[in-house]
PDB file of N, CA and C in Angstrom:
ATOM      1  N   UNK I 499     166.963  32.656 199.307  1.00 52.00           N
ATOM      2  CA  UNK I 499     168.358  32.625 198.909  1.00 52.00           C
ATOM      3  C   UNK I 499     168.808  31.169 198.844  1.00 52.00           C
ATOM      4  N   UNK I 500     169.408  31.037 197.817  1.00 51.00           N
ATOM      5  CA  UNK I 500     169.768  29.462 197.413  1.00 51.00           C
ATOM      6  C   UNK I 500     170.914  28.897 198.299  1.00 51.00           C
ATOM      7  N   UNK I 501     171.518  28.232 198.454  1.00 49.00           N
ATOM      8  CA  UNK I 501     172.700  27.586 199.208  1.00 49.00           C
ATOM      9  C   UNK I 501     173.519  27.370 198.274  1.00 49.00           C
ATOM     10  N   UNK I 502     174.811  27.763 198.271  1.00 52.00           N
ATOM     11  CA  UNK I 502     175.676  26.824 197.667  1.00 52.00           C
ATOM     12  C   UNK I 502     176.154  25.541 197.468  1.00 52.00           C
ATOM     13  N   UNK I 503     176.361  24.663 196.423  1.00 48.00           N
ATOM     14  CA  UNK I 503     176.590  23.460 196.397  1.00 48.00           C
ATOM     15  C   UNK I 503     177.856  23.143 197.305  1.00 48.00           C
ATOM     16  N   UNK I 504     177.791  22.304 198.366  1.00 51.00           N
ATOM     17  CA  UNK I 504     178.852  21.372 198.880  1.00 51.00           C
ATOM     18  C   UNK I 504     179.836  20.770 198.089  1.00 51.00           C
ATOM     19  N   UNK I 505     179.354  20.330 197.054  1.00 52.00           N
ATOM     20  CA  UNK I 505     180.192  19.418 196.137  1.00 52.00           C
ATOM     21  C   UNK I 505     179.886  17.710 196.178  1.00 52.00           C
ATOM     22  N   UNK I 506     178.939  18.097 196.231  1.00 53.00           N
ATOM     23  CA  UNK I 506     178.025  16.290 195.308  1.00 53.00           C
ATOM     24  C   UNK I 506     177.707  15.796 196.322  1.00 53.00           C
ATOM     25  N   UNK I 507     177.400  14.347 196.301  1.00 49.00           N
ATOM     26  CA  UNK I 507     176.872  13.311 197.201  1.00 49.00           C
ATOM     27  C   UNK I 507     178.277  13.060 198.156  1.00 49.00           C
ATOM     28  N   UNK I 508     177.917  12.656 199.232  1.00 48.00           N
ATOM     29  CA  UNK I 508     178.673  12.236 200.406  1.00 48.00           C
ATOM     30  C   UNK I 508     179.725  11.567 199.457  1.00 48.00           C
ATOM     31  N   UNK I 509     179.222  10.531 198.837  1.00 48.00           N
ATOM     32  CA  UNK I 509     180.142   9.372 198.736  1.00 48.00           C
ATOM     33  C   UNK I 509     181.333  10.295 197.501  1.00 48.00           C
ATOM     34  N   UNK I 510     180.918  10.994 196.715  1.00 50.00           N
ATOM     35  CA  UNK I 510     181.540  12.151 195.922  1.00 50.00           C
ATOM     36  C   UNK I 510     182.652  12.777 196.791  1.00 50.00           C
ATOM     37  N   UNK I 511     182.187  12.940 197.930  1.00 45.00           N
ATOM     38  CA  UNK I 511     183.342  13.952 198.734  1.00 45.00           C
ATOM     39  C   UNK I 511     184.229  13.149 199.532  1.00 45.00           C
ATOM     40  N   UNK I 512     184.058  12.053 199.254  1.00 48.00           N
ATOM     41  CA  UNK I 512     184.904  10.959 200.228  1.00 48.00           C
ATOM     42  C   UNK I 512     184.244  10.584 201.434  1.00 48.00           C
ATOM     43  N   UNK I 513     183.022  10.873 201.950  1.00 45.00           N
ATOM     44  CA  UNK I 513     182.713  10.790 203.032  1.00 45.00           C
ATOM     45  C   UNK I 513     181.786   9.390 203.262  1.00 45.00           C
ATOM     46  N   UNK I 514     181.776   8.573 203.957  1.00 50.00           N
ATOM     47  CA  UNK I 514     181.102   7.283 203.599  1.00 50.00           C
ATOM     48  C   UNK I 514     180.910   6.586 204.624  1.00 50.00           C
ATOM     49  N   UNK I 515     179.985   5.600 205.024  1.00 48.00           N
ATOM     50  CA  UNK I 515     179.491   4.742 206.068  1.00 48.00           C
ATOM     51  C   UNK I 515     180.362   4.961 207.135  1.00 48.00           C
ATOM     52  N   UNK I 516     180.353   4.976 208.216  1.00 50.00           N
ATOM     53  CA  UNK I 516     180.943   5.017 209.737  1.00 50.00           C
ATOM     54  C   UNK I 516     181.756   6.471 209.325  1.00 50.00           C
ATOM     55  N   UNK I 517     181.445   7.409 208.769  1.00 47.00           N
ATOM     56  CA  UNK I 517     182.567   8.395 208.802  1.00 47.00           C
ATOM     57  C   UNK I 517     181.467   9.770 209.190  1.00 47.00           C
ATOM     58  N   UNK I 518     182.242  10.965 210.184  1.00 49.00           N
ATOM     59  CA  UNK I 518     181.075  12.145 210.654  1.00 49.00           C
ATOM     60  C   UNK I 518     181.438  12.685 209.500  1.00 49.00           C
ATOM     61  N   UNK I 519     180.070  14.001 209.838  1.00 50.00           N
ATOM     62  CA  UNK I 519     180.373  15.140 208.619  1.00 50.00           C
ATOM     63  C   UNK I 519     181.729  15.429 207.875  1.00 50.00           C
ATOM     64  N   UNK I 520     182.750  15.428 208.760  1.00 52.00           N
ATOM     65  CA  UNK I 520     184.176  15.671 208.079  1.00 52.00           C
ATOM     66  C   UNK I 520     184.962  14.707 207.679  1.00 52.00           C
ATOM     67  N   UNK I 521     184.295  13.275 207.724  1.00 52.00           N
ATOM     68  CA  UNK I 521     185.212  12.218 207.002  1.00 52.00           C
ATOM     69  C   UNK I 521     185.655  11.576 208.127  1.00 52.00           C
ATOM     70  N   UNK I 522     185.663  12.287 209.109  1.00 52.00           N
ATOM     71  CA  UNK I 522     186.350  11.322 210.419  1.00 52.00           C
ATOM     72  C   UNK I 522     186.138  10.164 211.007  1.00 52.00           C
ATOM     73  N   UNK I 523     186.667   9.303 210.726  1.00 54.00           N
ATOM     74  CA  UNK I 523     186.340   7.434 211.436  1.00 54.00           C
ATOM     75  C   UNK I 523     185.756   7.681 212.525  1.00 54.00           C
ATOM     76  N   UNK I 524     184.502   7.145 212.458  1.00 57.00           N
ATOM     77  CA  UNK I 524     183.397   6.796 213.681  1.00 57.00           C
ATOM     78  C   UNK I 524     184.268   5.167 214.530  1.00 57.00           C
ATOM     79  N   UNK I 525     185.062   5.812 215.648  1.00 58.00           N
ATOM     80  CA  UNK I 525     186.147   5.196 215.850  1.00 58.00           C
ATOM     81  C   UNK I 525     185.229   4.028 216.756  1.00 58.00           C
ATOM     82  N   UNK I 526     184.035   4.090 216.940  1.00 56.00           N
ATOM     83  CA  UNK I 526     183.316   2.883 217.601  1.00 56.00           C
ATOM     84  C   UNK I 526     182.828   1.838 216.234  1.00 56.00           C
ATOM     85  N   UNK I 527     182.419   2.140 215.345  1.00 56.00           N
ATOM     86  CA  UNK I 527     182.270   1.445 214.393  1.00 56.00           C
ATOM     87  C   UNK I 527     183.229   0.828 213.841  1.00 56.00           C
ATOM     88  N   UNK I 528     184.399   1.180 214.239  1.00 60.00           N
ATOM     89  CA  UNK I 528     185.755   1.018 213.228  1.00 60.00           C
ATOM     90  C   UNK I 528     186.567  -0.457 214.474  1.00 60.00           C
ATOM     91  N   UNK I 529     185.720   0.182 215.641  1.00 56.00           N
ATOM     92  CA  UNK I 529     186.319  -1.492 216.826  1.00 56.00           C
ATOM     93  C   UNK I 529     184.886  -2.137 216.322  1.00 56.00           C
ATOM     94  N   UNK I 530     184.027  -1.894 216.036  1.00 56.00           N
ATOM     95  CA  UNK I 530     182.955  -2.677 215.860  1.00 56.00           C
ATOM     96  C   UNK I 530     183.869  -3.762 215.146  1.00 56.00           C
ATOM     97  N   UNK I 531     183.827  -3.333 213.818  1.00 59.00           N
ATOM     98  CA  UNK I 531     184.310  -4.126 212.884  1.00 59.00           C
ATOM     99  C   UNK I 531     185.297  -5.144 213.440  1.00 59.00           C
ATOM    100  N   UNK I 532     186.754  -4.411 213.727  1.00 55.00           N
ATOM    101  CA  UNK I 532     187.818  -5.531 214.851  1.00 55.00           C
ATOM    102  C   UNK I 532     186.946  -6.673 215.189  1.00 55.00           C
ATOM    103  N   UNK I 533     186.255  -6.214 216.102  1.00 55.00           N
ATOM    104  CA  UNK I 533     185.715  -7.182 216.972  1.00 55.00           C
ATOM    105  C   UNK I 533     184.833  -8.379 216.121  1.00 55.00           C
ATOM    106  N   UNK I 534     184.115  -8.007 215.115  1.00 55.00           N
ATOM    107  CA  UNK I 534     183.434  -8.676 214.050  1.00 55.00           C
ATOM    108  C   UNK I 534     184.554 -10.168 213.369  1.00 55.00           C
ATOM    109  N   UNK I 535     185.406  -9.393 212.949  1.00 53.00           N
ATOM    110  CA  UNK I 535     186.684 -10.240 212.242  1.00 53.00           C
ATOM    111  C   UNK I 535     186.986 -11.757 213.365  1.00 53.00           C
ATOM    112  N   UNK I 536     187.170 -10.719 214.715  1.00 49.00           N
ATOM    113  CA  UNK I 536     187.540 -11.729 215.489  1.00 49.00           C
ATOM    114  C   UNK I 536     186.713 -12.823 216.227  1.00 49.00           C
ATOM    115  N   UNK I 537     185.592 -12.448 216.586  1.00 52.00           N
ATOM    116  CA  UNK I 537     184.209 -12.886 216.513  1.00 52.00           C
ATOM    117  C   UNK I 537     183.953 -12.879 217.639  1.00 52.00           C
ATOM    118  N   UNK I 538     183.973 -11.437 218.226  1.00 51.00           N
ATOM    119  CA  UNK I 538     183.987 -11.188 219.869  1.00 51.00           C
ATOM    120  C   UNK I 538     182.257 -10.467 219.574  1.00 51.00           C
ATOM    121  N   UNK I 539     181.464 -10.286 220.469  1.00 55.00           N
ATOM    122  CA  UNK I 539     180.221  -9.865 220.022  1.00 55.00           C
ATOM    123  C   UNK I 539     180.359  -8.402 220.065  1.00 55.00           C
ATOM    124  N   UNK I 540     180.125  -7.321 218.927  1.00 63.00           N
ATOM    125  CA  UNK I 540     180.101  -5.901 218.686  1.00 63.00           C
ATOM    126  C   UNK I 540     179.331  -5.417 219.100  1.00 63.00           C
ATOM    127  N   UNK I 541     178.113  -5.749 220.227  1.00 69.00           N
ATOM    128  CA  UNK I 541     177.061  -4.542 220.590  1.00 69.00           C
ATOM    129  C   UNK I 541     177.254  -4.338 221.517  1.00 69.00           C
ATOM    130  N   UNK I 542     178.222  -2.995 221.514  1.00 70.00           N
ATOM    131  CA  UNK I 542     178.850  -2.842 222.815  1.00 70.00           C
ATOM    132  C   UNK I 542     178.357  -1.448 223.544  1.00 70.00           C
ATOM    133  N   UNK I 543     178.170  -0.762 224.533  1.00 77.00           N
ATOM    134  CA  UNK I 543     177.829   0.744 224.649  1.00 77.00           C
ATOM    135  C   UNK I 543     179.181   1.470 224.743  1.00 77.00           C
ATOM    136  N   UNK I 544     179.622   2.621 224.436  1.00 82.00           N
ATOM    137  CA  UNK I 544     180.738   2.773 224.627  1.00 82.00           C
ATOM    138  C   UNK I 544     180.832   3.838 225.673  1.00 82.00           C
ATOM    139  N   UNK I 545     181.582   4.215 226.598  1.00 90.00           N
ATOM    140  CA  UNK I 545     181.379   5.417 227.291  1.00 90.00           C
ATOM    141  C   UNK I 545     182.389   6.709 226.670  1.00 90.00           C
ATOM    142  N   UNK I 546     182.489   7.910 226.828  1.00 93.00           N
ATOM    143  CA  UNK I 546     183.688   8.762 226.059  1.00 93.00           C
ATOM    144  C   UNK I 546     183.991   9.472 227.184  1.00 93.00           C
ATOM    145  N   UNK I 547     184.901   9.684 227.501  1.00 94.00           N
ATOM    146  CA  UNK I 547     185.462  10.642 228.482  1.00 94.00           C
ATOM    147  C   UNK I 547     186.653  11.963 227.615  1.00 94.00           C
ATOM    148  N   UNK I 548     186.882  12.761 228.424  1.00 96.00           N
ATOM    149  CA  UNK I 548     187.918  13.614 227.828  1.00 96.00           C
ATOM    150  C   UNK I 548     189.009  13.520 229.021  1.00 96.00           C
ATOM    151  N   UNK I 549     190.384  13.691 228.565  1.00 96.00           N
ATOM    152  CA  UNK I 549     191.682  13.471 229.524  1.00 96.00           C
ATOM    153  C   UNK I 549     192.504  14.289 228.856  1.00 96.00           C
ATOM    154  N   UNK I 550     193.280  14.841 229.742  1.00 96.00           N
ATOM    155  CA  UNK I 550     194.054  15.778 229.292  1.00 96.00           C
ATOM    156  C   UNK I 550     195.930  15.564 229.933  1.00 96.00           C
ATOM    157  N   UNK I 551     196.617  14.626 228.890  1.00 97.00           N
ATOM    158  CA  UNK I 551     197.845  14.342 228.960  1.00 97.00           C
ATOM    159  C   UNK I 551     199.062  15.333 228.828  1.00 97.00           C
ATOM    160  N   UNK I 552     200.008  15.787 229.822  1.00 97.00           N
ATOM    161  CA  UNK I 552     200.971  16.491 230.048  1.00 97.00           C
ATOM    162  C   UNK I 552     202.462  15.935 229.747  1.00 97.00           C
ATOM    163  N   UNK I 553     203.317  16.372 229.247  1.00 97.00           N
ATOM    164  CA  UNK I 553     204.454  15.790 229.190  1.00 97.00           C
ATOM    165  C   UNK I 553     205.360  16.626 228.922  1.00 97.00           C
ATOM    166  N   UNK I 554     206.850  16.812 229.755  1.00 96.00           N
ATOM    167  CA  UNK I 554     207.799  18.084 229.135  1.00 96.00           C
ATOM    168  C   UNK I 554     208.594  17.846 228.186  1.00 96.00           C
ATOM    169  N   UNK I 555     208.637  16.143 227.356  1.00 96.00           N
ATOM    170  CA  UNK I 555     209.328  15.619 226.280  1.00 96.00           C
ATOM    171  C   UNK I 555     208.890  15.659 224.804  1.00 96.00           C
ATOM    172  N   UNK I 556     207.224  15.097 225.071  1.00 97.00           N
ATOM    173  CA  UNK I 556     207.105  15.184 223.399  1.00 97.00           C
ATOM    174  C   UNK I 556     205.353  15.197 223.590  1.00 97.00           C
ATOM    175  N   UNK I 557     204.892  15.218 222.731  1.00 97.00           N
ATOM    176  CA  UNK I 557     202.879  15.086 222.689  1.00 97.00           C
ATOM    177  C   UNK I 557     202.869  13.549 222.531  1.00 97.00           C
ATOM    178  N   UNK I 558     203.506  12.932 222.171  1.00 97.00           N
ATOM    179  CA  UNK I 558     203.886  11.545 222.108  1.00 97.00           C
ATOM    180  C   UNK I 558     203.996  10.851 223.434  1.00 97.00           C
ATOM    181  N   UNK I 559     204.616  11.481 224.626  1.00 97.00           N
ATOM    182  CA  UNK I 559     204.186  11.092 226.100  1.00 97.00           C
ATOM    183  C   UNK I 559     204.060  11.341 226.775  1.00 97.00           C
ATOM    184  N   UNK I 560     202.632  12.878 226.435  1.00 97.00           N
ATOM    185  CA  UNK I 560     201.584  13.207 226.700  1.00 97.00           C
ATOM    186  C   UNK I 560     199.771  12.270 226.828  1.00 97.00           C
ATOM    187  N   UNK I 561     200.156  12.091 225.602  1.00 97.00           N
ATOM    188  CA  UNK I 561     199.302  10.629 225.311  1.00 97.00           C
ATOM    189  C   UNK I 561     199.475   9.276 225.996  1.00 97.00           C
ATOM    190  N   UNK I 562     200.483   8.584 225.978  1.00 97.00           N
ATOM    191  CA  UNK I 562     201.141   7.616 226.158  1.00 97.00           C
ATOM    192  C   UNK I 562     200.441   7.601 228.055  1.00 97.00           C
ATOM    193  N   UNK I 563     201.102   9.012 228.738  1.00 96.00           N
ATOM    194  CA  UNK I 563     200.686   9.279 229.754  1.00 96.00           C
ATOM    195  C   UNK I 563     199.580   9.138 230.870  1.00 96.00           C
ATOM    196  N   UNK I 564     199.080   9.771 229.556  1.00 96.00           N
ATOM    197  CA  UNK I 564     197.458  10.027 229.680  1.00 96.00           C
ATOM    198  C   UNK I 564     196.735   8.436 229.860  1.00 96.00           C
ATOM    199  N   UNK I 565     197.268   7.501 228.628  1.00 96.00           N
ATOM    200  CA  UNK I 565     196.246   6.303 228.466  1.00 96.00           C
ATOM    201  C   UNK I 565     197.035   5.682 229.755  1.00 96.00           C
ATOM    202  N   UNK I 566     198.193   5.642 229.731  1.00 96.00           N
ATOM    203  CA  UNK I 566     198.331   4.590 231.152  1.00 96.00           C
ATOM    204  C   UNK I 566     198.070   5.098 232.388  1.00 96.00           C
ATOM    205  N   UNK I 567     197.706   6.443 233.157  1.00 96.00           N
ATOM    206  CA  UNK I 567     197.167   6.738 234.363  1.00 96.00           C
ATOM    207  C   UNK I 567     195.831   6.372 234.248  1.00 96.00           C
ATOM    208  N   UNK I 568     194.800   6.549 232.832  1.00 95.00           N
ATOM    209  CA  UNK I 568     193.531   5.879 232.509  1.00 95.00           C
ATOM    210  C   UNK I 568     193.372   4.672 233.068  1.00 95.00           C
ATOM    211  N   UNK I 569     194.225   4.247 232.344  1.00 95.00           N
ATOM    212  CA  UNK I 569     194.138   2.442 232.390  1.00 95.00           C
ATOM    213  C   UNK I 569     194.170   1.603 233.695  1.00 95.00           C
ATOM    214  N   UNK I 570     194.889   2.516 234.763  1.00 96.00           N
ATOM    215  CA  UNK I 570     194.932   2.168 235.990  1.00 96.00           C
ATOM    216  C   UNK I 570     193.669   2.152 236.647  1.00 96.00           C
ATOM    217  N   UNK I 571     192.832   3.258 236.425  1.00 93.00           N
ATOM    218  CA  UNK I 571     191.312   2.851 237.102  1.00 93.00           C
ATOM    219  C   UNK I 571     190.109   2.896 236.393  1.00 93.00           C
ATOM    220  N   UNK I 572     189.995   2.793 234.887  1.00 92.00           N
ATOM    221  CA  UNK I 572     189.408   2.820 234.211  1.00 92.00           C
ATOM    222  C   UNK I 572     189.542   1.049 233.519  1.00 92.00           C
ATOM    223  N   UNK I 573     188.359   0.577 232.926  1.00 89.00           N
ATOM    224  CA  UNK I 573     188.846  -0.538 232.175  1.00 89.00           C
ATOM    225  C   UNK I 573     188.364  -1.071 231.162  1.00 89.00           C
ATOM    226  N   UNK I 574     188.552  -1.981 230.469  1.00 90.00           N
ATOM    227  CA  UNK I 574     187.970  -1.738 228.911  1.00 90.00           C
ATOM    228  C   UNK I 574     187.999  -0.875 227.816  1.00 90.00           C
ATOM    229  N   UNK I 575     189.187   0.023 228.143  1.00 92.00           N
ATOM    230  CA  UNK I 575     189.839   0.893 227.164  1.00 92.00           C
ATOM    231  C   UNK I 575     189.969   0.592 225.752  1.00 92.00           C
ATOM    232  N   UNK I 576     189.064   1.318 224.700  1.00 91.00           N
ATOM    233  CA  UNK I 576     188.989   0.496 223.401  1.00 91.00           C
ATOM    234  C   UNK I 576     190.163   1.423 222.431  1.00 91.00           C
ATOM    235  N   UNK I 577     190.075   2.961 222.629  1.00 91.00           N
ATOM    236  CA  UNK I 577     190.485   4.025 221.556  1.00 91.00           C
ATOM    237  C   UNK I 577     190.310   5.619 222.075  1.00 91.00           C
ATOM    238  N   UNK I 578     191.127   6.105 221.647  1.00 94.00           N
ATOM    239  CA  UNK I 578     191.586   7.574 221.536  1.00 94.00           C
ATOM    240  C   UNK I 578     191.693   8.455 220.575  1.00 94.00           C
ATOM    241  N   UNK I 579     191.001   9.581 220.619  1.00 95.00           N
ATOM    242  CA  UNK I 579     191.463  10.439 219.179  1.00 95.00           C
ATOM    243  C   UNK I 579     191.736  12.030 220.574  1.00 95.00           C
ATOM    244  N   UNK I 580     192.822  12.398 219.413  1.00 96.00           N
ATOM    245  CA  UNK I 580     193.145  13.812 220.085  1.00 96.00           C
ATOM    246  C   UNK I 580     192.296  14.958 219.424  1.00 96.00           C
ATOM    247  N   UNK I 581     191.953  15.361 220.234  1.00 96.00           N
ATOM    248  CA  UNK I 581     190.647  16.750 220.458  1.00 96.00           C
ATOM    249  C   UNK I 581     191.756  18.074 220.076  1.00 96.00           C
ATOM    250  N   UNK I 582     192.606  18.014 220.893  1.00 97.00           N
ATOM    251  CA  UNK I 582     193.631  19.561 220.909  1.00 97.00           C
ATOM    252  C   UNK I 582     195.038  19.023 221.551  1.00 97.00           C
ATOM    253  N   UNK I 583     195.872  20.483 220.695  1.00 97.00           N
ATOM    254  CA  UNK I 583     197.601  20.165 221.543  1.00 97.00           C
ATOM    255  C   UNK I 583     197.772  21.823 221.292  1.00 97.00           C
ATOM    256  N   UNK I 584     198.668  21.627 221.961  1.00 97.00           N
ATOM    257  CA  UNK I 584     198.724  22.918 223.665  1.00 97.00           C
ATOM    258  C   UNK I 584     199.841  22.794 223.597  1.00 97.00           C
ATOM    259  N   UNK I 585     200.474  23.664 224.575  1.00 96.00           N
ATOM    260  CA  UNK I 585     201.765  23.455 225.296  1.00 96.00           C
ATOM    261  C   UNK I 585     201.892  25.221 226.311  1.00 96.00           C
ATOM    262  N   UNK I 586     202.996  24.849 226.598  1.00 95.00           N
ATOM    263  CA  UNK I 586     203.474  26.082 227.278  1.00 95.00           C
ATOM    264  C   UNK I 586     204.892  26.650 226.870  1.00 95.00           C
ATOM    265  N   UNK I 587     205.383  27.980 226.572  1.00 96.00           N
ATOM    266  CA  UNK I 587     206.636  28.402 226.219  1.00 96.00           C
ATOM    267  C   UNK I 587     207.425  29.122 227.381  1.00 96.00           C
ATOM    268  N   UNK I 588     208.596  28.853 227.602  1.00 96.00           N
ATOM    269  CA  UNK I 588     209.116  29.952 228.513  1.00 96.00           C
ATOM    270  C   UNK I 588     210.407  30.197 228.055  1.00 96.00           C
ATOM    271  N   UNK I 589     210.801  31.376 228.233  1.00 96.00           N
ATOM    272  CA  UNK I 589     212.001  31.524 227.708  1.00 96.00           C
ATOM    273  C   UNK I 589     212.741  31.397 226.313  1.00 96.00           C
ATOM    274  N   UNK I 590     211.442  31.514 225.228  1.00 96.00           N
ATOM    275  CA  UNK I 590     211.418  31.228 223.690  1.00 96.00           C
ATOM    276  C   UNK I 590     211.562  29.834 223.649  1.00 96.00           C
ATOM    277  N   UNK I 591     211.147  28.886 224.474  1.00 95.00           N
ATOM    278  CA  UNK I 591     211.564  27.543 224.672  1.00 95.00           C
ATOM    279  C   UNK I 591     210.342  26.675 224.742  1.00 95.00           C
ATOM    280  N   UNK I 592     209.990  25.599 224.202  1.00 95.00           N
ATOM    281  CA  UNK I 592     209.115  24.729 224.586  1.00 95.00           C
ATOM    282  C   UNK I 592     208.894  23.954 225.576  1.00 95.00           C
ATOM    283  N   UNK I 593     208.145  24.704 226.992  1.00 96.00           N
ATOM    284  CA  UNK I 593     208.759  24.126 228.124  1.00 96.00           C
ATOM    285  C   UNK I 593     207.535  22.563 228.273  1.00 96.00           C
ATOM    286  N   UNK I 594     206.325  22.773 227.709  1.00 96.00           N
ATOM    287  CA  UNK I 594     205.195  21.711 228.357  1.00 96.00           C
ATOM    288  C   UNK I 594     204.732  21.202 226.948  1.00 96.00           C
ATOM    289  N   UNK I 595     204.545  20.040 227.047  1.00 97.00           N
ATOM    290  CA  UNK I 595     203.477  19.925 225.461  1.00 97.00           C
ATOM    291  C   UNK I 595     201.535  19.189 226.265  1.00 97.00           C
ATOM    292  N   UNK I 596     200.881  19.633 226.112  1.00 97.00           N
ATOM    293  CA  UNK I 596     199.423  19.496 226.621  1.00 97.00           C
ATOM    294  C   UNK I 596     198.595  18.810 225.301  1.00 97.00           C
ATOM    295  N   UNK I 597     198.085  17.724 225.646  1.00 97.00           N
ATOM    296  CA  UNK I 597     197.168  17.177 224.650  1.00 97.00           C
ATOM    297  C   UNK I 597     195.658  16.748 225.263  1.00 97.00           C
ATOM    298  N   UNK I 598     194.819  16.884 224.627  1.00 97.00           N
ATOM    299  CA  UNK I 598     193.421  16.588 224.940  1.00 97.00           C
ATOM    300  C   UNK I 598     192.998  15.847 224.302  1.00 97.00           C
ATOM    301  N   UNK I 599     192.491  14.507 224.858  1.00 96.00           N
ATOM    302  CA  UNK I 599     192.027  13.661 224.128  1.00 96.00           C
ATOM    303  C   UNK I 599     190.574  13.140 224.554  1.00 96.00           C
ATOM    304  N   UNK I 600     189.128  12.624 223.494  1.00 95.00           N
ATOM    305  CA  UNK I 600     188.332  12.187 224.216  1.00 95.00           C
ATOM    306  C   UNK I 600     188.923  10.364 223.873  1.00 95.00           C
ATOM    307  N   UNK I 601     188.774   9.600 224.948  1.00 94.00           N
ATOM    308  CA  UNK I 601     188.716   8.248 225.658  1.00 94.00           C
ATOM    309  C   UNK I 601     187.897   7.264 225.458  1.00 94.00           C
ATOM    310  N   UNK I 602     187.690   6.460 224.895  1.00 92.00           N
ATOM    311  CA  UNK I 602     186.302   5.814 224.610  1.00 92.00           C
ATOM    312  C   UNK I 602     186.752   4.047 224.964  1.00 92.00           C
ATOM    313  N   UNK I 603     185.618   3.555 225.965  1.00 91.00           N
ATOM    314  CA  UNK I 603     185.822   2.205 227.076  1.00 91.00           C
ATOM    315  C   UNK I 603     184.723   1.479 226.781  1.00 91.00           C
ATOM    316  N   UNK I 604     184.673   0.578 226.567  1.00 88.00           N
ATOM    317  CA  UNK I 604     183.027  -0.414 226.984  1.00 88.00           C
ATOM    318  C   UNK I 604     182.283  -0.486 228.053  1.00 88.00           C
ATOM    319  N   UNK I 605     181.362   0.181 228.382  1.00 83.00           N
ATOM    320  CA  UNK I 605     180.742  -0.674 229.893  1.00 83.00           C
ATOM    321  C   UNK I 605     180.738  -1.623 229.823  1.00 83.00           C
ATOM    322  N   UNK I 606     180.632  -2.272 230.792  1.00 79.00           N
ATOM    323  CA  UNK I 606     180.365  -3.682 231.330  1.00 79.00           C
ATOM    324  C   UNK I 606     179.076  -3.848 231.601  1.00 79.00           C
ATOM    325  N   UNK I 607     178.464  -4.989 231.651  1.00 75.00           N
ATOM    326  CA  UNK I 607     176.802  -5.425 231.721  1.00 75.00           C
ATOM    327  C   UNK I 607     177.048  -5.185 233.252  1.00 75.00           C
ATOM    328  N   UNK I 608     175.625  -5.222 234.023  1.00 70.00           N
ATOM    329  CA  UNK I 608     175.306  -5.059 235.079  1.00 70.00           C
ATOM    330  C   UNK I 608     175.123  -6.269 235.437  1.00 70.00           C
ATOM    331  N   UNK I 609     175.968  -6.038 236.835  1.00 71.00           N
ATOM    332  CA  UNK I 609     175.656  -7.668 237.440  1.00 71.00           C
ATOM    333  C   UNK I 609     174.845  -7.930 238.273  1.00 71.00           C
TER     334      UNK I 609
END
């Protein structure tokens, strides 16, 4: 049984160097680059974590949240993409907004 066509070559579908299957910025390649411009050295390892930011105002500081309790014991914080948003309702009301994000930091060389 044959497969159906996708619809052409990668570069046809928009999809292109540093980008995953769905087009999505390979967000380590994309500080690679930053760092290139500025002429900081790019071979970096990156670590990814997942965090999960709460807020009863907006998903906006849920996030916000999230990166600054990070930032407190984590370090070398490069970038964030949100995974999922959530919340909680009570009372036909939007009582929580919940966001999941994975985290991505530089190690540091071993001393």
């Amino acid at each position: 049984m044959a497969r159906a066509s996708t619809g052409g070559s990668a570069a046809a579908r928009g999809v292109g160097i540093g980008t995953g299957r769905d087009g999505a910025i390979d967000h380590a390649l994309k500080q690679e680059g930053v760092e290139a411009v500025l002429g900081v050295e790019p071979n970096h390892v990156y670590r990814v974590i997942e965090l999960v930011g709460t807020s009863q105002e907006s998903i906006e500081d849920a996030v916000k949240s999230a990166i600054a309790r990070a930032q407190r014991t984590l370090r070398n914080l490069r970038w964030f993409e949100i995974v999922r948003t959530g919340g909680h309702v009570d009372a036909g009301r939007v009582a929580h907004f919940q966001v999941t994000m994975k985290v991505g930091f530089t190690m540091e060389d071993a001393r």
